Coordinates of C-alpha atoms in Angstrom, one line a residue:
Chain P
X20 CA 17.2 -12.5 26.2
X21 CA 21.3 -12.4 27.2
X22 CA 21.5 -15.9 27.7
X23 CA 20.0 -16.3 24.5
X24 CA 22.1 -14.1 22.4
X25 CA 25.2 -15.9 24.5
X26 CA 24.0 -19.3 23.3
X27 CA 23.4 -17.4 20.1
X28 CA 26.9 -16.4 19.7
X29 CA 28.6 -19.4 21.4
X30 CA 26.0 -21.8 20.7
X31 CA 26.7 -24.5 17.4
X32 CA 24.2 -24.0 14.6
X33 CA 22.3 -26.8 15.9
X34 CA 22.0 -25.3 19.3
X35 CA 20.0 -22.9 17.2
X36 CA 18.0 -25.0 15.3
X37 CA 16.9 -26.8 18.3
X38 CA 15.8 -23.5 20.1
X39 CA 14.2 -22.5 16.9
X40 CA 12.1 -26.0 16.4
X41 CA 11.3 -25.5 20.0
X42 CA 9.7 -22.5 19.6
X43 CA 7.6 -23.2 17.1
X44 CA 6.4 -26.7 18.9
X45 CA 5.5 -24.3 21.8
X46 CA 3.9 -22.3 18.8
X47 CA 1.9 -25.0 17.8
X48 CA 1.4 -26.2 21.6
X49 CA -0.5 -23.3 21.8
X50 CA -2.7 -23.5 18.9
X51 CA -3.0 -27.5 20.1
X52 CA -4.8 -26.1 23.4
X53 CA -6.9 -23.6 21.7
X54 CA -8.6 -26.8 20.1
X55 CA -8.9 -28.9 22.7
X56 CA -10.6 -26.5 24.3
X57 CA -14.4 -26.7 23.6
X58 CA -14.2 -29.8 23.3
X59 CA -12.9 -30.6 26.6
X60 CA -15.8 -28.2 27.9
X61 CA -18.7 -30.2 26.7
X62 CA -17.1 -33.4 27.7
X63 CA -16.4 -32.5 31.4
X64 CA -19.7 -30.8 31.5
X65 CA -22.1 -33.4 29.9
X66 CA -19.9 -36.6 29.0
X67 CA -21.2 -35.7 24.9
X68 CA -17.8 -36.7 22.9
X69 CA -17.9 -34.1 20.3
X70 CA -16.2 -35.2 17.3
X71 CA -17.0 -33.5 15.1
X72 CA -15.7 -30.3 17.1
X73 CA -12.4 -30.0 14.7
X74 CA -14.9 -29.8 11.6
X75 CA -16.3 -27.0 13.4
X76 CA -12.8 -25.5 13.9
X77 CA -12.5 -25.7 9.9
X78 CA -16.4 -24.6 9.2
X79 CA -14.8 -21.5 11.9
X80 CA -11.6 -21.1 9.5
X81 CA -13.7 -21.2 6.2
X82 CA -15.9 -18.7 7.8
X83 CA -12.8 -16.2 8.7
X84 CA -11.8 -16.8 5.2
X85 CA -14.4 -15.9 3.0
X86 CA -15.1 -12.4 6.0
X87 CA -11.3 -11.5 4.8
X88 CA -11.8 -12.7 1.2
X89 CA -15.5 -10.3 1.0
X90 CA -15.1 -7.3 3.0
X91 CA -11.2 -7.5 4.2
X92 CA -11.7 -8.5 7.7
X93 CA -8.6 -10.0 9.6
X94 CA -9.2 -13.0 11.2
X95 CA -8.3 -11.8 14.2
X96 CA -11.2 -9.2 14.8
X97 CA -13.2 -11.8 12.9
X98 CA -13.4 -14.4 15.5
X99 CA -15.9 -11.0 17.5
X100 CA -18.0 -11.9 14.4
X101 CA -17.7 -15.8 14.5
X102 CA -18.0 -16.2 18.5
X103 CA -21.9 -15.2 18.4
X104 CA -22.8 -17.1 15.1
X105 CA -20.9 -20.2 16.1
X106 CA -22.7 -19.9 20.0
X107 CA -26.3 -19.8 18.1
X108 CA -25.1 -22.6 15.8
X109 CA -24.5 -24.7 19.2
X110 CA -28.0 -23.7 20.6
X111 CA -29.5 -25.1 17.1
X112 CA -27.3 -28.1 17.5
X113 CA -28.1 -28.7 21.1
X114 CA -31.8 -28.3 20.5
X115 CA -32.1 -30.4 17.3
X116 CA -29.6 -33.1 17.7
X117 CA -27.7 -33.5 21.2
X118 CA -30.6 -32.7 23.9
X119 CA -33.0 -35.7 23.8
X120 CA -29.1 -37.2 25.1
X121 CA -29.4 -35.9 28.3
X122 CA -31.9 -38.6 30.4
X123 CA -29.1 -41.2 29.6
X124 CA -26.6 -42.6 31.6
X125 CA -23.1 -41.4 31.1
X126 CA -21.4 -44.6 29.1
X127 CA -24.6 -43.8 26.4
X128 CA -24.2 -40.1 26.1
X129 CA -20.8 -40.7 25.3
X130 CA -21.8 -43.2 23.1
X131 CA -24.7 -41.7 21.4
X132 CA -22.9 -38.5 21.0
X133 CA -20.0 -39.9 19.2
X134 CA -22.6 -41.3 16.5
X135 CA -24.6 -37.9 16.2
X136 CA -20.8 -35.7 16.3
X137 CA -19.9 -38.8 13.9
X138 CA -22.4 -37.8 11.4
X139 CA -22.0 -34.3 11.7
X140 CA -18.1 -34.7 11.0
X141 CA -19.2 -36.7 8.0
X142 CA -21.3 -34.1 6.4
X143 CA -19.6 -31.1 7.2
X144 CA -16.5 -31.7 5.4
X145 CA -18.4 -33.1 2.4
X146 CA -20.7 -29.2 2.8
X147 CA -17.5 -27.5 2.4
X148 CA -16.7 -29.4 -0.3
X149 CA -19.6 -28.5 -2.4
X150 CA -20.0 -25.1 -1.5
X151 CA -16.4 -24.2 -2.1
X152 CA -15.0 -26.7 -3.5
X153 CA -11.8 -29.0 -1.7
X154 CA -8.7 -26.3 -3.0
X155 CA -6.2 -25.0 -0.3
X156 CA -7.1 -22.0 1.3
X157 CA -5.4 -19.2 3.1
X158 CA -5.6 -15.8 4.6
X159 CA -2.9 -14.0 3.6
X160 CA -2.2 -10.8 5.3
X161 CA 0.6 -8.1 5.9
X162 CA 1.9 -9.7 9.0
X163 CA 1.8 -13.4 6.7
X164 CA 5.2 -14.5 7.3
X165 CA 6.4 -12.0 9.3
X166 CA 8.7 -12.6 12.1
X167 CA 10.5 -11.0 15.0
X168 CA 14.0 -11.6 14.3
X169 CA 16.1 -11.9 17.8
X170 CA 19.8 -12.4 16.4
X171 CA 18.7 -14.9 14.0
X172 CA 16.2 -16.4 16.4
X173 CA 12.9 -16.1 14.7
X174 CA 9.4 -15.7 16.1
X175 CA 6.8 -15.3 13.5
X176 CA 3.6 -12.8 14.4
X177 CA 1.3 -15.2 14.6
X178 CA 2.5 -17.8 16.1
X179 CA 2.9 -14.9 18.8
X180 CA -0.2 -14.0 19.2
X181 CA -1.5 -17.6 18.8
X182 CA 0.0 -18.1 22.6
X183 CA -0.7 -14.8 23.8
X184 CA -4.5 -15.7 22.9
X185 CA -4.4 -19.0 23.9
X186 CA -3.1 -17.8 27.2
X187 CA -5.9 -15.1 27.3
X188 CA -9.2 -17.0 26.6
X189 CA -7.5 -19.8 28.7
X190 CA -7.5 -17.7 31.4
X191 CA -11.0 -15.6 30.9
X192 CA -12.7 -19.3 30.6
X193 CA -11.1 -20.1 33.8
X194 CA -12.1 -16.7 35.5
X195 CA -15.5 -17.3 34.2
X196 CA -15.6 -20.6 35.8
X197 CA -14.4 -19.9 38.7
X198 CA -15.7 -16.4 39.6
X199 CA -19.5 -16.2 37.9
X200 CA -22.7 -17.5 39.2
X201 CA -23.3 -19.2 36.6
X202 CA -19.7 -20.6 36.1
X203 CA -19.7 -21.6 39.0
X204 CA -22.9 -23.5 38.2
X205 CA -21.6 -25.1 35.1
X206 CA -19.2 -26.5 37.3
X207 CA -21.5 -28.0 40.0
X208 CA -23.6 -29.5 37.1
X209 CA -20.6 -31.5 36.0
X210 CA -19.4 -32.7 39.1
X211 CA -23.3 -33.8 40.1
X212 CA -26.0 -33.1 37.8
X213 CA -28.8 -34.4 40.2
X214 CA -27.4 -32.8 43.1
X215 CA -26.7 -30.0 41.0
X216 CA -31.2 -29.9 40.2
X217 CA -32.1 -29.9 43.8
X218 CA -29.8 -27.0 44.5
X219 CA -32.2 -24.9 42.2
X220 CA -30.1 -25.4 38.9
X221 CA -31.3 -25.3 35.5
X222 CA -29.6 -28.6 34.2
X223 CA -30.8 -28.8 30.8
X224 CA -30.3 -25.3 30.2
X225 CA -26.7 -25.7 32.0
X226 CA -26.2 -28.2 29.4
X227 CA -27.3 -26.0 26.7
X228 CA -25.5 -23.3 27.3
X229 CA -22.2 -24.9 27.9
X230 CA -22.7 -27.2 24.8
X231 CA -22.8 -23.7 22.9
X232 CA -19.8 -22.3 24.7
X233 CA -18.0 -25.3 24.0
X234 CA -19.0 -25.0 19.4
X235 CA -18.4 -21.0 19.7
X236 CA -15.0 -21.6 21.3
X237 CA -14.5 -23.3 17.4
X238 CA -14.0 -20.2 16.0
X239 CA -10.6 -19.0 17.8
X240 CA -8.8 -21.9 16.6
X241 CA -10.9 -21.7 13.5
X242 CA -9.2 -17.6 12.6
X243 CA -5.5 -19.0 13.5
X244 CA -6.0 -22.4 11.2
X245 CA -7.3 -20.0 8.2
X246 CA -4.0 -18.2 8.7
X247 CA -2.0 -21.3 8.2
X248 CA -4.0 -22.8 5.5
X249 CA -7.1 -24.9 5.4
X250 CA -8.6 -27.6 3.6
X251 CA -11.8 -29.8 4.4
X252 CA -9.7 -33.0 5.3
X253 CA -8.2 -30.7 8.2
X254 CA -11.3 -31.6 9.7
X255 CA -10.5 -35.1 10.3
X256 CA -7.0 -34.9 11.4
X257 CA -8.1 -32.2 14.2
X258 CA -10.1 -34.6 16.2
X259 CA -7.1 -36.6 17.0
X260 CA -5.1 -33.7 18.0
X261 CA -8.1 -32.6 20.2
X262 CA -8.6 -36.0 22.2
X263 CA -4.6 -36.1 22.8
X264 CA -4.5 -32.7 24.4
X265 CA -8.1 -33.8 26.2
X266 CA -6.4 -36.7 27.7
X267 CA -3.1 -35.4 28.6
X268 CA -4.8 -32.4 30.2
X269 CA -6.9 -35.0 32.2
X270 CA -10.8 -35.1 31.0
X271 CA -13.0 -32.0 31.8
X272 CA -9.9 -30.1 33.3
X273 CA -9.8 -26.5 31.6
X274 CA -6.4 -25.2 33.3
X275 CA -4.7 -28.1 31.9
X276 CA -5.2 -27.5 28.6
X277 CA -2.6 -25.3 27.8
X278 CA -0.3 -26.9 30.0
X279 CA -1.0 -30.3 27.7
X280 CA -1.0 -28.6 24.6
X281 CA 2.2 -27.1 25.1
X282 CA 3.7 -30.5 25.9
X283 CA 2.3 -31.9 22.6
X284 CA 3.8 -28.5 20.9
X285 CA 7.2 -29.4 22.5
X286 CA 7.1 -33.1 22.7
X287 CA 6.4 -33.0 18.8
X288 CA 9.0 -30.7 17.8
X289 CA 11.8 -32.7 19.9
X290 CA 10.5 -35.5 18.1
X291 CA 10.8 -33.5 14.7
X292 CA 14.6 -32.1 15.7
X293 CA 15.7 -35.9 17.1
X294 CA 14.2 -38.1 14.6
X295 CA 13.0 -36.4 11.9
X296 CA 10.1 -34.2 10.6
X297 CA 8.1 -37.8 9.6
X298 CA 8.1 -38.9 13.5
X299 CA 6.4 -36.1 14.5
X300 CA 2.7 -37.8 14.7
X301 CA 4.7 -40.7 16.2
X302 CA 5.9 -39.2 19.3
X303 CA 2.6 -37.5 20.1
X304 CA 0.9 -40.9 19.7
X305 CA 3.8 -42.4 21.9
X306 CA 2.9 -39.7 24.8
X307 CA -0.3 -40.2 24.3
X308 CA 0.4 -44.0 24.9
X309 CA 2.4 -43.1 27.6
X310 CA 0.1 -40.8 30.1
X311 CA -2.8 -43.7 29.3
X312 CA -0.7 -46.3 31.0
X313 CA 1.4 -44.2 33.6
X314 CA -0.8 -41.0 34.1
X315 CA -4.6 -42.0 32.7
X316 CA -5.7 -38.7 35.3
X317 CA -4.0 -36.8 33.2
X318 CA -1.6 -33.5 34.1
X319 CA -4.2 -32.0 36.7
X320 CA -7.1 -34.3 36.1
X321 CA -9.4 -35.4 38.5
X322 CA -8.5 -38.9 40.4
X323 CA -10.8 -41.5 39.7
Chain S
X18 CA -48.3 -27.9 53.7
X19 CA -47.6 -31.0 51.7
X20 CA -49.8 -33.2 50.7
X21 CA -49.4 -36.7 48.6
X22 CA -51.8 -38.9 47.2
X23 CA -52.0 -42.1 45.3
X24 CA -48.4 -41.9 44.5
X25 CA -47.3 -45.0 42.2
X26 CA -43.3 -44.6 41.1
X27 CA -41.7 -47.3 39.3
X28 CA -37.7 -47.9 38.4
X29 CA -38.5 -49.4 35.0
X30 CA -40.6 -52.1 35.5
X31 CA -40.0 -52.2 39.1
X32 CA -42.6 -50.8 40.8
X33 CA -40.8 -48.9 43.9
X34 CA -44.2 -47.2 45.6
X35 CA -47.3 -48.4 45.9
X36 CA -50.2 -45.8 46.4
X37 CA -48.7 -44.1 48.8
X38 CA -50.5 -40.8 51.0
X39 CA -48.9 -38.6 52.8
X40 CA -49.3 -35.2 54.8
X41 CA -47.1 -32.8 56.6
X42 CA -48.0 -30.0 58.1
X43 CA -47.1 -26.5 58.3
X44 CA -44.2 -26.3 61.4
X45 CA -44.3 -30.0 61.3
X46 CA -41.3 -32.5 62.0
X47 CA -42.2 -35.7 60.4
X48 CA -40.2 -38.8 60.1
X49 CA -40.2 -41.5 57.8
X50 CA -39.3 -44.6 59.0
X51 CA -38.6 -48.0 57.9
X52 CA -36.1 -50.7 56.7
X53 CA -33.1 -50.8 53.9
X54 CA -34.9 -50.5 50.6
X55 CA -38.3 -50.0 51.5
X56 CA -38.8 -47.1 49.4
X57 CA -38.3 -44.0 51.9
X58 CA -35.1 -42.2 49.7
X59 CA -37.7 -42.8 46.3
X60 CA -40.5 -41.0 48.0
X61 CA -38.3 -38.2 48.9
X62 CA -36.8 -37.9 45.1
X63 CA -40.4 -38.2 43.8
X64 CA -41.2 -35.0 46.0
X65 CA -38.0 -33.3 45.2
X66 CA -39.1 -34.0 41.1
X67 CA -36.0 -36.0 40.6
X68 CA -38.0 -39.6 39.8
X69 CA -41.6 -38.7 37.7
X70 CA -44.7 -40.4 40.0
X71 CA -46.5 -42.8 37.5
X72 CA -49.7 -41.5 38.8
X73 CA -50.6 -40.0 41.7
X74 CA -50.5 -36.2 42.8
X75 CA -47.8 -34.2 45.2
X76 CA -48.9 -30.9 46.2
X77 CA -46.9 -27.9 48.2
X78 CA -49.2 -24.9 49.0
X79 CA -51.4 -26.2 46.2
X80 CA -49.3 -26.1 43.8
X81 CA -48.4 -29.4 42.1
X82 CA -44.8 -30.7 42.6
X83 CA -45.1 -33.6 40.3
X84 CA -45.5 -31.0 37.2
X85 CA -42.6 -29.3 37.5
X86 CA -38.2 -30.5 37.4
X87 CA -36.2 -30.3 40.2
X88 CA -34.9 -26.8 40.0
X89 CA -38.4 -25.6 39.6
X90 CA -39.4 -27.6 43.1
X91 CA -36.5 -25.8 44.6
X92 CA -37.8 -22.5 43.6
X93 CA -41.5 -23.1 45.2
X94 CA -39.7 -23.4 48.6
X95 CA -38.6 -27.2 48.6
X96 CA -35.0 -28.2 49.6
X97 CA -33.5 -32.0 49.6
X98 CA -30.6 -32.8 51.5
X99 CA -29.9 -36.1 49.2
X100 CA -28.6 -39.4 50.8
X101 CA -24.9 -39.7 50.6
X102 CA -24.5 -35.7 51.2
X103 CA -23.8 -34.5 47.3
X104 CA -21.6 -32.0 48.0
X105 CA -19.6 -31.2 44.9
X106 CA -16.3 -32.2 46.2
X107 CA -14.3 -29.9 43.8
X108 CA -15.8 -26.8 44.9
X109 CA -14.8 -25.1 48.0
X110 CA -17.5 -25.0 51.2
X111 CA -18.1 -21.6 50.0
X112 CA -18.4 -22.2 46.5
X113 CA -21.5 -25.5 47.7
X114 CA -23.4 -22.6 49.9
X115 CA -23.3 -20.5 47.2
X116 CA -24.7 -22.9 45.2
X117 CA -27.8 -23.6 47.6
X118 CA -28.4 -20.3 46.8
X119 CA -28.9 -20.4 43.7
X120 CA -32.3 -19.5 43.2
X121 CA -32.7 -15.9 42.8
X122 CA -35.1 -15.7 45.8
X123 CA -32.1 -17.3 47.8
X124 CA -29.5 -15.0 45.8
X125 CA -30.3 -11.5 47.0
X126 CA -30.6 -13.4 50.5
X127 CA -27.2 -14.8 50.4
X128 CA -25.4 -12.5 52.8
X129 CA -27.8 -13.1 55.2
X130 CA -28.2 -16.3 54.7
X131 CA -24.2 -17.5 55.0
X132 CA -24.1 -15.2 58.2
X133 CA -27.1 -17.6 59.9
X134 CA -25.2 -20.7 58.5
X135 CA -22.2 -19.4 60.4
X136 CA -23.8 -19.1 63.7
X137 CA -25.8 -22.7 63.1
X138 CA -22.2 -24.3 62.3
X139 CA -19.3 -22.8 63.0
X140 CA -16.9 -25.0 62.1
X141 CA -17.6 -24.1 58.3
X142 CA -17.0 -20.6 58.5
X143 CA -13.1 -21.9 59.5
X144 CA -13.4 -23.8 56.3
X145 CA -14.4 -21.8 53.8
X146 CA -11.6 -22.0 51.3
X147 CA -11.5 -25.6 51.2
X148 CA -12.8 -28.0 49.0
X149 CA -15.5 -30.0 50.1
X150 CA -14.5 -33.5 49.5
X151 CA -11.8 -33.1 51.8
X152 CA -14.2 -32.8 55.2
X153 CA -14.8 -35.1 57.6
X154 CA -18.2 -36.7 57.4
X155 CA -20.2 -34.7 59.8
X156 CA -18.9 -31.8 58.6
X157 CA -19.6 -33.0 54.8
X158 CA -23.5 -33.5 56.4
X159 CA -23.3 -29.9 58.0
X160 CA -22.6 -28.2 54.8
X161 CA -24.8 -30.5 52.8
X162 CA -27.6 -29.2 55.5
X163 CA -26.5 -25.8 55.1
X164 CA -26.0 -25.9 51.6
X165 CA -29.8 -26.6 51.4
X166 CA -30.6 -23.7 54.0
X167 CA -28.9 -21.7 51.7
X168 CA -32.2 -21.5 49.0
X169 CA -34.3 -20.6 52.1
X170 CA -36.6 -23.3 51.8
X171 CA -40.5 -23.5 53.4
X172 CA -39.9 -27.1 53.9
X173 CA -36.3 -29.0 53.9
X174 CA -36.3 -32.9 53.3
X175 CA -33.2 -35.1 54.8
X176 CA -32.3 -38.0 53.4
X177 CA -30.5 -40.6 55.8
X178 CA -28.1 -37.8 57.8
X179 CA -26.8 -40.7 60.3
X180 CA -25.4 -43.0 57.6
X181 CA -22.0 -43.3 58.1
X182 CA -21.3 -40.9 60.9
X183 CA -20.5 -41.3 64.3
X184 CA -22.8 -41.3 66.9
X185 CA -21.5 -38.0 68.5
X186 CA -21.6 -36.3 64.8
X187 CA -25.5 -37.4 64.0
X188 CA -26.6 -36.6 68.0
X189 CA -24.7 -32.5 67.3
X190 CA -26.9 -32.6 64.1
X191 CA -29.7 -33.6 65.1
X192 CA -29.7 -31.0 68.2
X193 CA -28.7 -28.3 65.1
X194 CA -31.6 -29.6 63.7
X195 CA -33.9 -28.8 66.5
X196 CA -32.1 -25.5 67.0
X197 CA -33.4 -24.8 63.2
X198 CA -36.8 -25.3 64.0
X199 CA -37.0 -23.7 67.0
X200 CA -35.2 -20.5 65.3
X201 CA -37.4 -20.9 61.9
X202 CA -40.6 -22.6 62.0
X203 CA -39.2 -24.3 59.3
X204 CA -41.1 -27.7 58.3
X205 CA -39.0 -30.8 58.1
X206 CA -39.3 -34.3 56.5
X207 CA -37.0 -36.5 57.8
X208 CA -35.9 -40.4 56.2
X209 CA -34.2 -41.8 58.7
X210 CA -32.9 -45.7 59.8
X211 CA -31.8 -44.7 63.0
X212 CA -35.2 -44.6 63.8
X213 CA -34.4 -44.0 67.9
X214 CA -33.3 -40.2 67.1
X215 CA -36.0 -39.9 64.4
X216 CA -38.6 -40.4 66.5
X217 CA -37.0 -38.7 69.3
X218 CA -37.3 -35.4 66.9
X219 CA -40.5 -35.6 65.0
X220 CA -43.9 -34.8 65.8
X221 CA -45.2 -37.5 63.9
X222 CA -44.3 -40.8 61.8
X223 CA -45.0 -42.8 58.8
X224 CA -43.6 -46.3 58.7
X225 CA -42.7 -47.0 55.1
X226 CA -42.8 -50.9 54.3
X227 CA -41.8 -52.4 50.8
X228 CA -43.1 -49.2 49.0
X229 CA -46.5 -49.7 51.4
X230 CA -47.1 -46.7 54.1
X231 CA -48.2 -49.6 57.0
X232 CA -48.5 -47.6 59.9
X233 CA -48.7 -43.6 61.1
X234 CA -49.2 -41.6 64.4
X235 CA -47.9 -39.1 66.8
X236 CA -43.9 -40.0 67.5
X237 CA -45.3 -41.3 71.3
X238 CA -47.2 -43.2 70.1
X239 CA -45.1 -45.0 68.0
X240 CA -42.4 -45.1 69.9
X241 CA -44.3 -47.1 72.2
X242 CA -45.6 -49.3 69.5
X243 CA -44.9 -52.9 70.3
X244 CA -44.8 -53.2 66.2
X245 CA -42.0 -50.6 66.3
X246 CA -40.0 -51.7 69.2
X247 CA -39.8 -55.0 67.7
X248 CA -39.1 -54.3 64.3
X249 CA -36.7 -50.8 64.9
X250 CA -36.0 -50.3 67.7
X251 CA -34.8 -54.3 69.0
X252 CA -36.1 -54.0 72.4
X253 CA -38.6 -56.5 73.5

């Protein structure tokens, strides 16, 4: 915090602005990670490209909406509610549309999923729509707007506790992973499903399970995007976000995610303080670009 | 123990085997023997419920193997060691024994069973925290051996251990191997090319031609085959 308030005092207003725009990519770096998240789950686990895992992310946000609008619960506490409902969505999902994928090879589940999370991307937006209707929508709450103020430096509340949860569900997927049974097992079933069967493993309900991990991990991005303001196009213009932060990470690595959403978070606010607010897609695209042709493994992905 | 009949398995519309019987009995070493491609690995997936037989019937302590998926084989008392090892290369030697025992017969056994896998091969006990894919290749076949131990199978099927190891490395498994038995009555189905050590181990032997079982008897006496020597064993 000193050298901060030195660069503070010392430092020329756009010394400031920088460190301010920076914190907020890392702000939004977070948030970036949160959704990449399931996603990145189902993929390493499965090979099903889930597209339509950033309508989810809105269906999550519309949900947290209308639990603060009704009974005046914060999003926050909400996603408790919206963790369970979203998992049981994902076993309905599983079962009715994505299982019969599982006795293809991988290039066809990847594929066939993309058509079925295709479809489901096109209707859900469309379901919103009709149920309630295509206007803006926010949470509002006391803490809306609020920021910690550090000598003109300012943090706002959630954008706070966007990376402290990040950080935290980050790290209890990874514990989970890594230190349960049947972590442990999701694991073995991604890095050799057959193998994975004659070890005594469940692979189709492996598959099930993690597929409904990966649509209830929806909702914590879902609570922090109805806090910022949601509408049903969001739900296109997630996905793209999501298969940056996927590839950057390196595909089916967890404990890169945050790492690679950060990245995008700063990469994209650099962009924003250099060039201009209008580049800021750009320069994500351009790193995007970048790790395909230099670093296609990704940050800590596996080598190939 | 084990007893297959009529056994038909296709790849598509590649028929792979071709009414194929088998039997192994309790205690039993039995080899399978036979050329590249003649349909050994395929009868061992078919038992393991990894390929479906077309028709045909494979029964374990009469109960019918071909009804039920892999993980449900492993669970009646059936373990594969699969060609090419299959460790998962990520995880850590512990991480693949702990993954043999997986069943929750196996689970509450696990203790046990890692201390047993210690004394059969010490070398992995120095290993534990590393990942697999970073062995050496006998020791990758060790663990993959172990890791099947590890669901404390009845009956323990291993696919083409030799392949790609050197000669020291498949003669210090194959005297584990032996150990094994000796300690567990364990039954063991063997696919092997090196068909020298196979025989060397096994009580008896099927040879396995183009999907065709062609020949079987006591490991002697095929060892002293003419058929055999000629085809498998290049003398005479």
């Amino acid at each position: 915090m000193m050298s901060n308030a030195l660069i503070w005092r010392w430092g020329s207003e756009q010394v400031k602005t920088f460190l301010q725009i920076l914190s907020y990519g890392l702000m939004s770096g977070a948030l970036y990670g949160l959704i990449a998240l399931g996603l990145s789950l189902v993929f390493g686990v499965m090979s099903y490209l889930n597209v339509a895992h950033g309508a989810l992310i809105i269906l999550g946000a519309y949900l947290s909406f209308w639990l603060y609008q009704l009974w005046g619960i914060d999003p926050f506490p909400s996603i408790l509610l919206v963790f369970p409902l979203f998992f049981a969505l994902g076993l309905l999902l599983f079962k009715g549309l994505f299982a019969a994928l599982m006795k293809f090879s991988e290039g066809d589940k990847i594929k066939n999923s993309l058509l079925i999370s295709f479809g489901i991307l096109l209707i859900l937006p469309n379901t919103i729509i009709l149920s309630w209707t295509p206007d803006e929508r926010a949470v509002t709450t006391f803490y809306s707007g609020a920021v910690v103020d550090l000598l003109g430096w300012r943090l706002p509340y959630t954008g706070l506790a966007t990376v402290a949860l990040a950080v935290a569900v980050i790290a209890a997927l990874h514990v989970f992973l890594t230190r349960t049974y049947f972590g442990k097992s999701i694991r073995a079933v991604s890095q050799d499903f057959e193998a994975a069967g004659y070890m005594g493993i469940n692979v189709p309900r492996t598959y099930m399970v993690s597929f409904a991990l990966g649509v209830a991990l929806a909702s914590i991005p879902g609570a922090i995007v109805a806090l910022q303001g949601i509408n049903p196009d969001l739900a296109f213009a997630l996905p793209n976000k999501e298969l940056i932060v996927v590839i950057l990470a390196g595909v089916g690595s967890i404990n890169g995610l945050l790492g690679a959403g950060l990245l995008l978070g700063l990469v994209e606010a650099m962009g924003v303080f250099f060039l201009g607010a209008a580049y800021r897609e750009a320069v994500g695209l351009l790193l995007f670009v970048l790790f395909l042709v230099y670093r296609p493994q990704g940050l800590v992905g596996r080598k190939t | 123990m084990l007893e297959l009949q009529g056994i038909n398995v296709s790849y598509g519309d590649l028929q792979a085997l071709w009414d194929m019987a088998i039997t192994v009995a309790e205690g039993e070493i039995v080899a399978l023997i036979g050329s590249n491609g003649a349909g050994k690995s395929t009868l061992l997936k078919t038992i393991a419920g990894g390929l479906k037989p077309k028709a045909g019937t494979v029964t374990f302590d009469g109960v019918r193997l071909d009804m039920l998926s892999s993980h449900e084989i492993v669970r009646a008392g059936v373990a594969l060691v699969p060609e090419g090892r299959r460790l998962f290369p990520e995880m850590t030697v512990l991480e693949n024994l702990e993954m043999g025992a997986f069943v929750e017969r196996a689970r509450k056994l696990k203790k046990e069973s890692l201390g047993r896998m210690f004394e059969l091969f010490p070398i992995l006990e120095n290993r534990l925290k590393q990942s697999a894919g970073t062995l050496s290749g006998g020791e990758q076949q060790m663990l993959a051996i172990a890791r099947a131990l590890m669901s404390r199978p009845r009956l323990i099927m291993l696919d083409e251990m030799s392949l790609g190891l050197a000669p020291i490395a498949v003669k210090s498994i194959y005297d584990t191997l032996i150990r094994i038995r000796r300690a567990t009555k364990i039954t063991i189905l063997v696919v092997e090319q090196n068909v020298r050590y196979a025989l060397k181990v096994a009580d008896r032997g099927y040879i396995i031609e183009n999907g065709r079982v062609v020949g079987h008897g006591s490991a002697t006496v095929l060892t002293n085959s003419d058929d055999v020597k000629r085809a498998y064993l290049a003398v005479g």
